Coordinates of C-alpha atoms in Angstrom, one line a residue:
X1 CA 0.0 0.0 0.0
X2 CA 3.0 2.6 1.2
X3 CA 4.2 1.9 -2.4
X4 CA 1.1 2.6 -4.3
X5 CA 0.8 5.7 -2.8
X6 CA 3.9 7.8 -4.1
X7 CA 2.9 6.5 -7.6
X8 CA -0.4 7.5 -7.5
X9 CA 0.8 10.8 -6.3
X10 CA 2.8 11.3 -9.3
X11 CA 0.1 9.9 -11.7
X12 CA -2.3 12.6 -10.2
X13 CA 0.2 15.4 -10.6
X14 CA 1.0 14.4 -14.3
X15 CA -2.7 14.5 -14.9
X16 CA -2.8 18.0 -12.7
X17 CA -0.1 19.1 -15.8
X18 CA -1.3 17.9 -18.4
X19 CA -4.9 19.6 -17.8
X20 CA -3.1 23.0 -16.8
X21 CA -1.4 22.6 -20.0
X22 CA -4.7 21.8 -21.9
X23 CA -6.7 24.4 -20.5
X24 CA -4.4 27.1 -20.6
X25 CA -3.8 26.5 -24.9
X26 CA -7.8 26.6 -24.5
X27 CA -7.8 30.2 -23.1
X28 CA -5.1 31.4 -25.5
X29 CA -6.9 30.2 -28.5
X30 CA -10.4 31.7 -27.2
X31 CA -8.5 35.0 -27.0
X32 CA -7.2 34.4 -30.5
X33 CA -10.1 33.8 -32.1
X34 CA -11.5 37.2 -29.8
X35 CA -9.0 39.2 -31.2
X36 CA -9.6 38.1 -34.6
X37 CA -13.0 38.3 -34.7
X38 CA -13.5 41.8 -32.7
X39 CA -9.9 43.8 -34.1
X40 CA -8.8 42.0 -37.2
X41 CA -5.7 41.2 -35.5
X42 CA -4.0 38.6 -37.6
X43 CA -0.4 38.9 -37.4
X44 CA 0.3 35.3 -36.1
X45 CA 4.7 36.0 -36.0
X46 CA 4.3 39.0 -33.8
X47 CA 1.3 37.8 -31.4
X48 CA 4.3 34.8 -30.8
X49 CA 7.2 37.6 -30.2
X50 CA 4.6 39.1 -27.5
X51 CA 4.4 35.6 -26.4
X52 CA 8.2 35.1 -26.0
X53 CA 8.4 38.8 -24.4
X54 CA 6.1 37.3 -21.5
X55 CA 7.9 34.8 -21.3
X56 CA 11.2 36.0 -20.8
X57 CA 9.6 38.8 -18.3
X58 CA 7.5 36.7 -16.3
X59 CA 10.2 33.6 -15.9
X60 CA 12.6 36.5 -14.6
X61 CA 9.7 37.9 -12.0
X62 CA 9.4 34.2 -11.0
X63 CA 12.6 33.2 -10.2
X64 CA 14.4 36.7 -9.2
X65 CA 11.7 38.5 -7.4
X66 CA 8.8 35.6 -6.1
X67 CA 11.6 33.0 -5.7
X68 CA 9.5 30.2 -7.2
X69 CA 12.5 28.3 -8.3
X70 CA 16.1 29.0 -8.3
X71 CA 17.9 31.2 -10.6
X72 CA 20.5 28.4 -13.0
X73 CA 23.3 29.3 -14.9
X74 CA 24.3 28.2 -18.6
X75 CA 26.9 26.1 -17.4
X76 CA 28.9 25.1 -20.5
X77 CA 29.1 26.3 -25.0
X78 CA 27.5 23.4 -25.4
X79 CA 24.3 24.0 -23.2
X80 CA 23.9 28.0 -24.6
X81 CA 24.3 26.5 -28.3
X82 CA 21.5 24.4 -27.2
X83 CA 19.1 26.4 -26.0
X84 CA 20.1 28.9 -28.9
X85 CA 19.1 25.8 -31.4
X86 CA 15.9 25.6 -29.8
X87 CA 14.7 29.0 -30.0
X88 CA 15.7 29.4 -33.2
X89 CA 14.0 26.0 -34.6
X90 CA 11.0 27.6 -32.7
X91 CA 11.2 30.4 -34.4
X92 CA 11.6 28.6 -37.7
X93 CA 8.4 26.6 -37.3
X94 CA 6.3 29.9 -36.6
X95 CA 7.7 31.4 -39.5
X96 CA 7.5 28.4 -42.2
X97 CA 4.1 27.2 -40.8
X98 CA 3.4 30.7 -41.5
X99 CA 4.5 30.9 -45.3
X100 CA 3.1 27.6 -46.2
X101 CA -0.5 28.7 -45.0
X102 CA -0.2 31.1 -48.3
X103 CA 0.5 28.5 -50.6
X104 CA -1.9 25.5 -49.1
X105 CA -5.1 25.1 -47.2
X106 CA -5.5 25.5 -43.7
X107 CA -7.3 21.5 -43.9
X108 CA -4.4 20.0 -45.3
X109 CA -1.4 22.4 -43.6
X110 CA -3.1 20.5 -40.1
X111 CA -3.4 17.4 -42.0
X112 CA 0.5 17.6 -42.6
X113 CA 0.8 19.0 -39.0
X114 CA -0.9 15.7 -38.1
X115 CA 2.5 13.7 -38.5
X116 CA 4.5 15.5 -35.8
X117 CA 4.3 12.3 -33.6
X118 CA 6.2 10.5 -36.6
X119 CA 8.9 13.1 -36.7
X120 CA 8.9 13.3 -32.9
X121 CA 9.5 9.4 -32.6
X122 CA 11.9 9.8 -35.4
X123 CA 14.0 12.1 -34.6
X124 CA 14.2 10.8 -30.6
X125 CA 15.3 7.9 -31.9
X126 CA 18.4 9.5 -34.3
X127 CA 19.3 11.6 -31.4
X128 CA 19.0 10.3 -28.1
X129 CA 18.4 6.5 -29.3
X130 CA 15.7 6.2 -26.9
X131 CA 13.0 3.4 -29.3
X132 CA 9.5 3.3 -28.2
X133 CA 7.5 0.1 -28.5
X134 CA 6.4 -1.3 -32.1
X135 CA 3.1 -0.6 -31.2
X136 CA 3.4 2.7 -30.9
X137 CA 5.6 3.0 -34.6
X138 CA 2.7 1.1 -36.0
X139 CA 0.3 3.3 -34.8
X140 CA 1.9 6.1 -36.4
X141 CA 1.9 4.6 -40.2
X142 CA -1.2 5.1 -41.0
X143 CA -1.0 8.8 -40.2
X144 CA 2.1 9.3 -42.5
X145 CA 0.0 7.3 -45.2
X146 CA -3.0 9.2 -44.7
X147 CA -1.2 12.9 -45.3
X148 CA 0.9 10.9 -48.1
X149 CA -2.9 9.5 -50.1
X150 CA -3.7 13.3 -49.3
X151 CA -1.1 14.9 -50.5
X152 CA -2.2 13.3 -53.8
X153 CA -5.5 14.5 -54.0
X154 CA -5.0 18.0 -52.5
X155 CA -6.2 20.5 -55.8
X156 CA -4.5 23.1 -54.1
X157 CA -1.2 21.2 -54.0
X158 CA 2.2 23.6 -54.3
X159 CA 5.4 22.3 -53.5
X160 CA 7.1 24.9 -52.1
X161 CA 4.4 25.1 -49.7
X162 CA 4.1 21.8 -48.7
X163 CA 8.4 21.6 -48.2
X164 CA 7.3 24.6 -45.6
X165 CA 4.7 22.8 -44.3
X166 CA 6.8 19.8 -43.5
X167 CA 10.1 22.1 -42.3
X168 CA 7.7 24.0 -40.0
X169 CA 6.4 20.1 -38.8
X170 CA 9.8 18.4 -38.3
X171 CA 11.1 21.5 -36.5
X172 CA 8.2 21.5 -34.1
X173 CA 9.4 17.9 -33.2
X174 CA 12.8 18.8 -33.2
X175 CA 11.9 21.1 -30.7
X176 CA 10.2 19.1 -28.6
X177 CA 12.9 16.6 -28.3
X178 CA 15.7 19.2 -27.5
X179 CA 13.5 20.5 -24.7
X180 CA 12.9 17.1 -23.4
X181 CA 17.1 16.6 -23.4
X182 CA 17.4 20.3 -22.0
X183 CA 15.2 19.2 -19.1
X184 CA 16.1 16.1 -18.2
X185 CA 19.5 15.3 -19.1
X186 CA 21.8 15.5 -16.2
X187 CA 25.0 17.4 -17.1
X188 CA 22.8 20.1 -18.8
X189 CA 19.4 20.1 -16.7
X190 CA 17.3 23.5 -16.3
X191 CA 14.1 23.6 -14.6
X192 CA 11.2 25.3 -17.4
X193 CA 11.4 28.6 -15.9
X194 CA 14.8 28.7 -16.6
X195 CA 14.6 27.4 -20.0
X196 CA 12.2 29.8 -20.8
X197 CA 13.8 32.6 -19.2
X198 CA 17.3 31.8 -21.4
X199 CA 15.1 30.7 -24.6
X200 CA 12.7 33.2 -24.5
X201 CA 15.0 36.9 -25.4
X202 CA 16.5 34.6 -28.3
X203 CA 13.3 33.7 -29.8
X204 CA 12.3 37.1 -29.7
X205 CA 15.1 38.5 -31.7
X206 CA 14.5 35.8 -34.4
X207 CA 11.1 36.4 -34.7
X208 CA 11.5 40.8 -34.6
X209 CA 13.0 40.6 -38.1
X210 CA 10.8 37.9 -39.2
X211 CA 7.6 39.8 -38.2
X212 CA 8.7 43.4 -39.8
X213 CA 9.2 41.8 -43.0
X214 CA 6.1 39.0 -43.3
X215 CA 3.8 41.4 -41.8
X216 CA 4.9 45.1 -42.4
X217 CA 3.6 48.3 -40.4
X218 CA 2.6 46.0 -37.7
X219 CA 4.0 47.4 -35.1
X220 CA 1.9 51.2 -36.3
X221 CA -0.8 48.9 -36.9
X222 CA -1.1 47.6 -33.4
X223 CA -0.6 51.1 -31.8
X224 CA -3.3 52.8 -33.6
X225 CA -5.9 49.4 -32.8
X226 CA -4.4 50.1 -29.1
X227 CA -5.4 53.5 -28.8
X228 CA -8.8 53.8 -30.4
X229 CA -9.6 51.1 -27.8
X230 CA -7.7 50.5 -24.5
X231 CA -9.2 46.7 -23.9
X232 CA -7.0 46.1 -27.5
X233 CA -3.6 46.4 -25.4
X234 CA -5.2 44.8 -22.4
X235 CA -6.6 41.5 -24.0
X236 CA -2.6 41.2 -25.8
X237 CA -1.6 41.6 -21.9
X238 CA -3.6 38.8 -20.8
X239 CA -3.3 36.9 -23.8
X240 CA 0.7 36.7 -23.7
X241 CA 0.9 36.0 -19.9
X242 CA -1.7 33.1 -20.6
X243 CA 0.6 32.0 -23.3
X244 CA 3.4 32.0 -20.5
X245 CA 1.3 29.0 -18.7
X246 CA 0.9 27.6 -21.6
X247 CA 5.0 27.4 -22.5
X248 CA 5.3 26.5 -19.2
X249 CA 3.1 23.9 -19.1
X250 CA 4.5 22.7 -22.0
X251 CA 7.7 22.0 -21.0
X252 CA 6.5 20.3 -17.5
X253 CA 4.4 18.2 -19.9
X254 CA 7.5 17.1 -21.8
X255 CA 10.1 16.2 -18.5
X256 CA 7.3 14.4 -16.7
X257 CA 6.0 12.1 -20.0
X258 CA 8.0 12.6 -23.3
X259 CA 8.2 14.6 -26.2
X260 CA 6.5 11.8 -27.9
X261 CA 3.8 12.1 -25.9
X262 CA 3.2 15.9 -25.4
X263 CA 3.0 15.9 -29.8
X264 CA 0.1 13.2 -29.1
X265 CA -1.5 15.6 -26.5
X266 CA -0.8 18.2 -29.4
X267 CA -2.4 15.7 -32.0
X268 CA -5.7 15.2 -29.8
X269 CA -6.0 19.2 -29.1
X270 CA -6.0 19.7 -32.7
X271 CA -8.8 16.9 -33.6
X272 CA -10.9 18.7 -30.6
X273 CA -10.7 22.2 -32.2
X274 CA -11.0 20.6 -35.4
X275 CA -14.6 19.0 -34.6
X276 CA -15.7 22.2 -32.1
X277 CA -15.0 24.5 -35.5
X278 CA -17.0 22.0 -37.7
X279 CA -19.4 21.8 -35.4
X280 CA -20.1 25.7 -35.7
X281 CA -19.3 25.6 -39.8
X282 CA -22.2 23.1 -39.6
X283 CA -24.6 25.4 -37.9
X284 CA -23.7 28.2 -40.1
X285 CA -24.2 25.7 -43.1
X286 CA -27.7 25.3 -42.0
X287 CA -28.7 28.7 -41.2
X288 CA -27.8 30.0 -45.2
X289 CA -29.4 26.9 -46.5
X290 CA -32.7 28.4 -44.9
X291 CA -32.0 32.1 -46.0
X292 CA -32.2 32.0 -49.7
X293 CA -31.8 35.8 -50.1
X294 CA -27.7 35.1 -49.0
X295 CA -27.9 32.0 -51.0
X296 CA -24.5 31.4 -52.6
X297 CA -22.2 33.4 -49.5
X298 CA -21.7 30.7 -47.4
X299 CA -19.4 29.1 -48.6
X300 CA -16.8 32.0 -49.0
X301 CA -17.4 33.0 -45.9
X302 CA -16.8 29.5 -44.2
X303 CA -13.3 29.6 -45.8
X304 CA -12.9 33.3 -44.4
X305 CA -13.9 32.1 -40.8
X306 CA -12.1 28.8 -40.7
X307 CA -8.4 30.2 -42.6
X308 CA -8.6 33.0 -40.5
X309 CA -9.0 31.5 -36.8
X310 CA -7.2 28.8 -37.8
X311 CA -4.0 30.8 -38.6
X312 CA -3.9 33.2 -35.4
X313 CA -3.9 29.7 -33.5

């Protein structure tokens, strides 16, 4: 019984995490689709620099002024050029999700998203040479065949953005396995606020020339939507410190299960906004079938509402 009772403990707490984590990427998203919807505020590159900003600020606050964990230092090149390598292939999967969503579809761009588990598996395997069980490769071909039968069908096909697509996928996984060595591995542990306090300022100067160039004037843009309303600079308060949690969150997830499984916990978020999305596009379906005087707008508009929550995401 005295055994059962630590492990349950921990079972509890991974649970505790993994809806913290869950909830928290719901709150950001709802705030998303707010801003979208109320500002027509889709600059996805620079929403994730305030993100990283937060980040950085509020991991400092944590650890230097409420104490909640101890301040680390980078301890060797090799640890700084790690965490450097992660923000950057961070950075690189905002910004090439980002371009291939010009050339493809939002459906199919989270189709291809849907094969992260196989890169994450993948690449743990090439470098840490940790092997899961069979079962869980096997359950992973039929995802890599689905995207592949899909890729073939897709009208909207385009090469360059699919090779964006998949970049943007594989360094998403990539990430998620260097986190996992960055807080676990014993010569080069950090604890996540530390990661993110040391990740954070990096990403953010990746992702400043990134966001001037892919979305210009944004900065005048955001200022002017700021002060004709005051709730405009507010909600991007609130948003980025929620997406804080959610970073956070995210790399408890990952030391406490896997990388492997934190892309699955990904995967099953995705088919849950996915359904509660089509569940509203049906609605809307059915309410212009019955109005024949906006007969023939519905479907433009579906594309409209689905591309464009779907990218601020």
């Amino acid at each position: 019984m005295g055994s059962k009772l630590p492990a349950m403990k921990g079972r509890l707490f991974t649970f505790g995490l993994i809806s913290s984590w869950y909830f928290s990427n719901i709150g950001v998203l709802l705030l998303n689709k707010y801003l979208l919807s109320n500002y027509g505020f889709k600059y996805p590159i620079f929403l994730t620099m305030c993100h990283m900003t937060a980040c950085a600020l509020l991991s400092y606050i944590g650890i230097a002024w409420l104490k909640l964990a101890p301040m680390q230092t980078i301890r060797s090149r090799s640890q700084l050029v790690k965490i450097a390598a992660l923000s950057v292939i961070f950075s690189t999967s905002v910004v090439g999700g980002n371009i291939s969503l010009r050339f493809l579809p939002v459906s199919f761009n989270q189709a291809v998203g849907a094969t992260t588990p196989f890169f994450t598996a993948l690449f743990a395997y090439l470098v840490t040479f940790k092997r899961e069980a069979w079962i869980t490769y096997a359950t992973l071909v039929p995802v890599v065949a689905g995207v592949v039968i899909a890729s073939g069908g897709e009208p909207s096909f385009h090469l360059y953005g699919f090779i964006m697509c998949i970049g943007a996928t594989a360094a998403r996984a990539l990430k998620s396995v260097l986190q996992g060595i960055l807080l676990s591995s014993e010569g080069e542990k950090l604890n996540s606020m530390n990661l993110l306090l040391y990740m954070a300022p990096i990403a953010v100067m990746v992702l400043l020339p990134a966001a001037l160039i892919m979305e210009p004037n944004v900065m005048s843009i955001c200022v002017a939507l700021t002060r004709q309303d005051k709730f405009m600079g507010f909600l991007l308060i609130v948003n980025s410190a929620m997406a804080y949690l959610v970073n956070l969150t995210n790399f408890l997830v990952t030391k406490h299960t896997s990388a492997l499984t934190l892309q699955l916990l990904n995967l099953w978020s995705l088919l849950f906004k996915e359904y509660h999305y089509s569940l509203k596009i049906c609605n809307f379906n059915l309410r212009e079938i019955n109005n024949p005087e906006r007969e023939g707008t519905w479907e433009c508009k579906r594309c409209c509402c689905s591309g464009g929550v779907n990218i601020i995401i």
